[in-house]
mmCIF file of C-alpha atoms in Angstrom:
data_model
loop_
_atom_site.group_PDB
_atom_site.id
_atom_site.type_symbol
_atom_site.label_atom_id
_atom_site.label_comp_id
_atom_site.label_asym_id
_atom_site.label_seq_id
_atom_site.Cartn_x
_atom_site.Cartn_y
_atom_site.Cartn_z
ATOM 1 C CA MET A 1 122.021 86.052 113.426
ATOM 2 C CA GLY A 2 120.671 89.357 112.025
ATOM 3 C CA ILE A 3 119.085 90.568 108.840
ATOM 4 C CA LYS A 4 119.853 88.446 105.768
ATOM 5 C CA ILE A 5 119.072 89.564 102.256
ATOM 6 C CA TYR A 6 119.126 86.726 99.757
ATOM 7 C CA ILE A 7 120.254 88.153 96.419
ATOM 8 C CA SER A 8 121.574 86.943 93.084
ATOM 9 C CA ASN A 9 124.519 88.665 91.449
ATOM 10 C CA ASN A 10 123.879 86.586 88.338
ATOM 11 C CA SER A 11 120.146 86.937 87.756
ATOM 12 C CA GLY A 12 120.166 88.468 84.270
ATOM 13 C CA ASN A 13 116.908 90.207 85.186
ATOM 14 C CA LYS A 14 117.156 94.010 85.369
ATOM 15 C CA GLU A 15 114.102 94.305 87.633
ATOM 16 C CA ILE A 16 115.567 91.876 90.180
ATOM 17 C CA GLU A 17 118.908 93.687 90.054
ATOM 18 C CA ASN A 18 117.200 97.063 90.626
ATOM 19 C CA HIS A 19 115.142 95.695 93.529
ATOM 20 C CA GLN A 20 118.220 94.170 95.170
ATOM 21 C CA HIS A 21 120.210 97.373 94.733
ATOM 22 C CA ARG A 22 117.399 99.488 96.214
ATOM 23 C CA ILE A 23 117.076 97.281 99.309
ATOM 24 C CA LEU A 24 120.829 97.289 99.946
ATOM 25 C CA MET A 25 121.063 101.054 99.351
ATOM 26 C CA ILE A 26 118.199 101.833 101.763
ATOM 27 C CA LEU A 27 119.567 99.565 104.496
ATOM 28 C CA LYS A 28 123.039 101.097 104.149
ATOM 29 C CA SER A 29 121.659 104.643 104.235
ATOM 30 C CA LEU A 30 119.766 103.852 107.458
ATOM 31 C CA SER A 31 122.853 102.171 108.984
ATOM 32 C CA ILE A 32 120.961 98.901 109.432
ATOM 33 C CA GLU A 33 123.353 95.970 109.661
ATOM 34 C CA PHE A 34 122.647 93.106 107.281
ATOM 35 C CA GLU A 35 124.299 90.236 105.465
ATOM 36 C CA ALA A 36 123.827 89.890 101.719
ATOM 37 C CA VAL A 37 123.825 86.229 100.683
ATOM 38 C CA ASP A 38 124.444 85.615 96.970
ATOM 39 C CA VAL A 39 122.465 82.458 96.164
ATOM 40 C CA SER A 40 124.003 82.276 92.668
ATOM 41 C CA ALA A 41 127.576 81.895 93.945
ATOM 42 C CA PRO A 42 129.209 78.445 93.954
ATOM 43 C CA GLY A 43 128.801 76.636 97.261
ATOM 44 C CA THR A 44 125.625 78.473 98.308
ATOM 45 C CA GLU A 45 123.173 75.772 97.318
ATOM 46 C CA LYS A 46 122.023 75.353 100.950
ATOM 47 C CA ASP A 47 121.246 79.076 101.158
ATOM 48 C CA ARG A 48 119.376 78.988 97.844
ATOM 49 C CA ASP A 49 117.359 75.967 98.962
ATOM 50 C CA TYR A 50 116.576 77.672 102.293
ATOM 51 C CA MET A 51 115.419 80.833 100.487
ATOM 52 C CA ARG A 52 113.225 78.813 98.120
ATOM 53 C CA ALA A 53 111.737 76.721 100.926
ATOM 54 C CA ASN A 54 110.927 79.693 103.190
ATOM 55 C CA GLY A 55 110.479 82.697 100.856
ATOM 56 C CA LYS A 56 107.465 83.988 98.951
ATOM 57 C CA LYS A 57 106.900 82.824 95.388
ATOM 58 C CA LYS A 58 105.392 85.412 93.072
ATOM 59 C CA GLU A 59 102.394 84.419 91.019
ATOM 60 C CA GLY A 60 103.375 83.059 87.613
ATOM 61 C CA PHE A 61 106.922 82.084 88.643
ATOM 62 C CA ARG A 62 108.206 78.549 89.113
ATOM 63 C CA ASN A 63 110.611 79.356 91.967
ATOM 64 C CA VAL A 64 111.049 81.847 94.780
ATOM 65 C CA LEU A 65 113.221 84.619 93.363
ATOM 66 C CA PRO A 66 115.540 87.049 95.133
ATOM 67 C CA PRO A 67 115.555 89.425 96.843
ATOM 68 C CA GLN A 68 114.085 87.747 99.928
ATOM 69 C CA ILE A 69 114.518 89.202 103.410
ATOM 70 C CA PHE A 70 114.916 87.297 106.669
ATOM 71 C CA ASN A 71 115.684 88.207 110.261
ATOM 72 C CA GLY A 72 117.403 85.108 111.544
ATOM 73 C CA GLU A 73 114.996 82.256 110.835
ATOM 74 C CA LYS A 74 111.982 84.584 110.590
ATOM 75 C CA TYR A 75 110.820 85.430 107.076
ATOM 76 C CA CYS A 76 110.170 89.173 106.676
ATOM 77 C CA GLY A 77 109.139 89.455 103.025
ATOM 78 C CA ASP A 78 110.181 90.149 99.472
ATOM 79 C CA TYR A 79 110.932 93.414 97.673
ATOM 80 C CA ASP A 80 107.289 94.496 97.434
ATOM 81 C CA ASP A 81 106.788 93.991 101.183
ATOM 82 C CA PHE A 82 110.035 95.857 101.904
ATOM 83 C CA ASP A 83 109.069 98.767 99.653
ATOM 84 C CA ILE A 84 105.628 99.153 101.261
ATOM 85 C CA ALA A 85 107.117 99.055 104.767
ATOM 86 C CA ASN A 86 109.724 101.642 103.771
ATOM 87 C CA GLU A 87 107.129 103.980 102.238
ATOM 88 C CA ASP A 88 104.877 103.625 105.312
ATOM 89 C CA ASP A 89 107.785 104.381 107.698
ATOM 90 C CA GLU A 90 107.475 100.898 109.210
ATOM 91 C CA LEU A 91 110.748 99.405 108.018
ATOM 92 C CA GLU A 92 112.098 98.601 111.480
ATOM 93 C CA GLU A 93 108.843 96.835 112.420
ATOM 94 C CA PHE A 94 108.947 94.946 109.115
ATOM 95 C CA LEU A 95 112.503 93.808 109.803
ATOM 96 C CA GLY A 96 111.729 92.992 113.449
ATOM 97 C CA ILE A 97 114.360 95.366 114.857
ATOM 98 C CA PRO A 98 114.031 98.230 117.364
ATOM 99 C CA ARG A 99 113.406 101.709 115.940
ATOM 100 C CA LYS A 100 116.391 104.063 115.959
ATOM 101 C CA THR A 101 114.214 107.160 115.708
ATOM 102 C CA PRO A 102 110.669 107.736 116.925
ATOM 103 C CA LYS A 103 107.947 107.378 114.341
ATOM 104 C CA VAL A 104 106.861 110.749 112.954
ATOM 105 C CA ASP A 105 103.140 111.541 113.094
ATOM 106 C CA PRO A 106 101.737 114.020 110.599
ATOM 107 C CA THR A 107 101.382 117.496 112.105
ATOM 108 C CA LYS A 108 97.826 118.383 113.054
ATOM 109 C CA THR A 109 97.048 122.058 112.560
ATOM 110 C CA ASP A 110 93.370 122.069 113.637
ATOM 111 C CA ALA A 111 92.672 124.061 110.478
ATOM 112 C CA VAL A 112 89.096 123.631 109.298
ATOM 113 C CA ALA A 113 87.568 124.815 106.053
ATOM 114 C CA ALA A 114 84.779 127.414 106.381
ATOM 115 C CA GLU A 115 82.337 125.037 104.730
ATOM 116 C CA PRO A 116 83.661 121.473 104.384
ATOM 117 C CA GLY A 117 83.436 120.301 100.797
ATOM 118 C CA LYS A 118 83.148 123.829 99.346
ATOM 119 C CA LEU A 119 86.079 125.711 97.927
ATOM 120 C CA PRO A 120 86.238 129.520 98.037
ATOM 121 C CA GLU A 121 85.713 131.414 94.794
ATOM 122 C CA PRO A 122 88.956 132.035 92.921
ATOM 123 C CA GLY A 123 90.440 135.433 93.617
ATOM 124 C CA LYS A 124 88.404 136.053 96.761
ATOM 125 C CA PRO A 125 89.595 135.545 100.306
ATOM 126 C CA GLU A 126 87.814 132.890 102.373
ATOM 127 C CA GLY A 127 84.628 134.129 103.976
ATOM 128 C CA GLU A 128 83.755 136.536 101.128
ATOM 129 C CA GLU A 129 82.185 133.999 98.767
ATOM 130 C CA GLY A 130 78.716 135.572 98.899
ATOM 131 C CA ALA A 131 79.887 139.223 98.798
ATOM 132 C CA ALA A 132 79.242 139.719 95.078
ATOM 133 C CA ALA A 133 75.608 139.746 93.939
ATOM 134 C CA PRO A 134 74.757 136.946 91.530
ATOM 135 C CA ALA A 135 73.971 137.838 87.923
ATOM 136 C CA PRO A 136 70.236 138.411 87.316
ATOM 137 C CA ALA A 137 68.412 135.431 85.874
ATOM 138 C CA ALA A 138 67.378 135.563 82.231
ATOM 139 C CA GLU A 139 64.298 134.028 80.758
ATOM 140 C CA GLY A 140 64.090 130.268 81.420
ATOM 141 C CA GLY A 141 65.999 130.460 84.731
ATOM 142 C CA GLU A 142 69.452 130.692 83.146
ATOM 143 C CA ALA A 143 71.953 133.352 84.169
ATOM 144 C CA ALA A 144 72.110 136.340 81.832
ATOM 145 C CA PRO A 145 75.345 136.706 79.889
ATOM 146 C CA ALA A 146 77.755 139.291 81.232
ATOM 147 C CA PRO A 147 77.765 142.581 79.303
ATOM 148 C CA ALA A 148 80.574 142.810 76.784
ATOM 149 C CA PRO A 149 83.274 145.366 77.559
ATOM 150 C CA GLU A 150 83.287 148.366 75.229
ATOM 151 C CA ALA A 151 85.788 147.886 72.465
ATOM 152 C CA ALA A 152 88.191 150.636 71.484
ATOM 153 C CA PRO A 153 87.651 151.907 67.948
ATOM 154 C CA ALA A 154 89.950 150.306 65.412
ATOM 155 C CA PRO A 155 92.669 152.580 64.045
ATOM 156 C CA GLU A 156 91.933 153.877 60.604
ATOM 157 C CA VAL A 157 94.105 152.594 57.828
ATOM 158 C CA GLU A 158 94.926 154.910 54.983
ATOM 159 C CA ALA A 159 94.273 153.478 51.579
ATOM 160 C CA ALA A 160 97.274 153.261 49.284
ATOM 161 C CA ALA A 161 97.029 155.749 46.396
#
């Protein structure tokens, strides 16, 4: 027995439907074999009872709700657990199946900032932060305002006669 996803095709809850669809879509895209078990279909009462007895009930809900994921008799988790495992690239471990591709580690570049925690000044290449002299201090220890650029004379407007 492999991966079983307990779903409901008659939930009436858009969030549940979206979660179920996302799980099935991801598993199909990764070519992971699974069986979808519709616990709302007639004659699946045993499956529904099994899901409720062995699945995870969310806080504030009376019953265990689909989707619930199992590998054989082993409970794997619900949608939230599945989503976290997928985002963390640990889906195969979550499902208890062998990895098809090796886990990818982030590339290490050995790049180190000149001074950790300090960003270079905007518009200046790294290493030239102290090249410009600081503005002279004004009275009271504050930096003096920068001199204003010279303004071009305004064009003269002829008065209407």
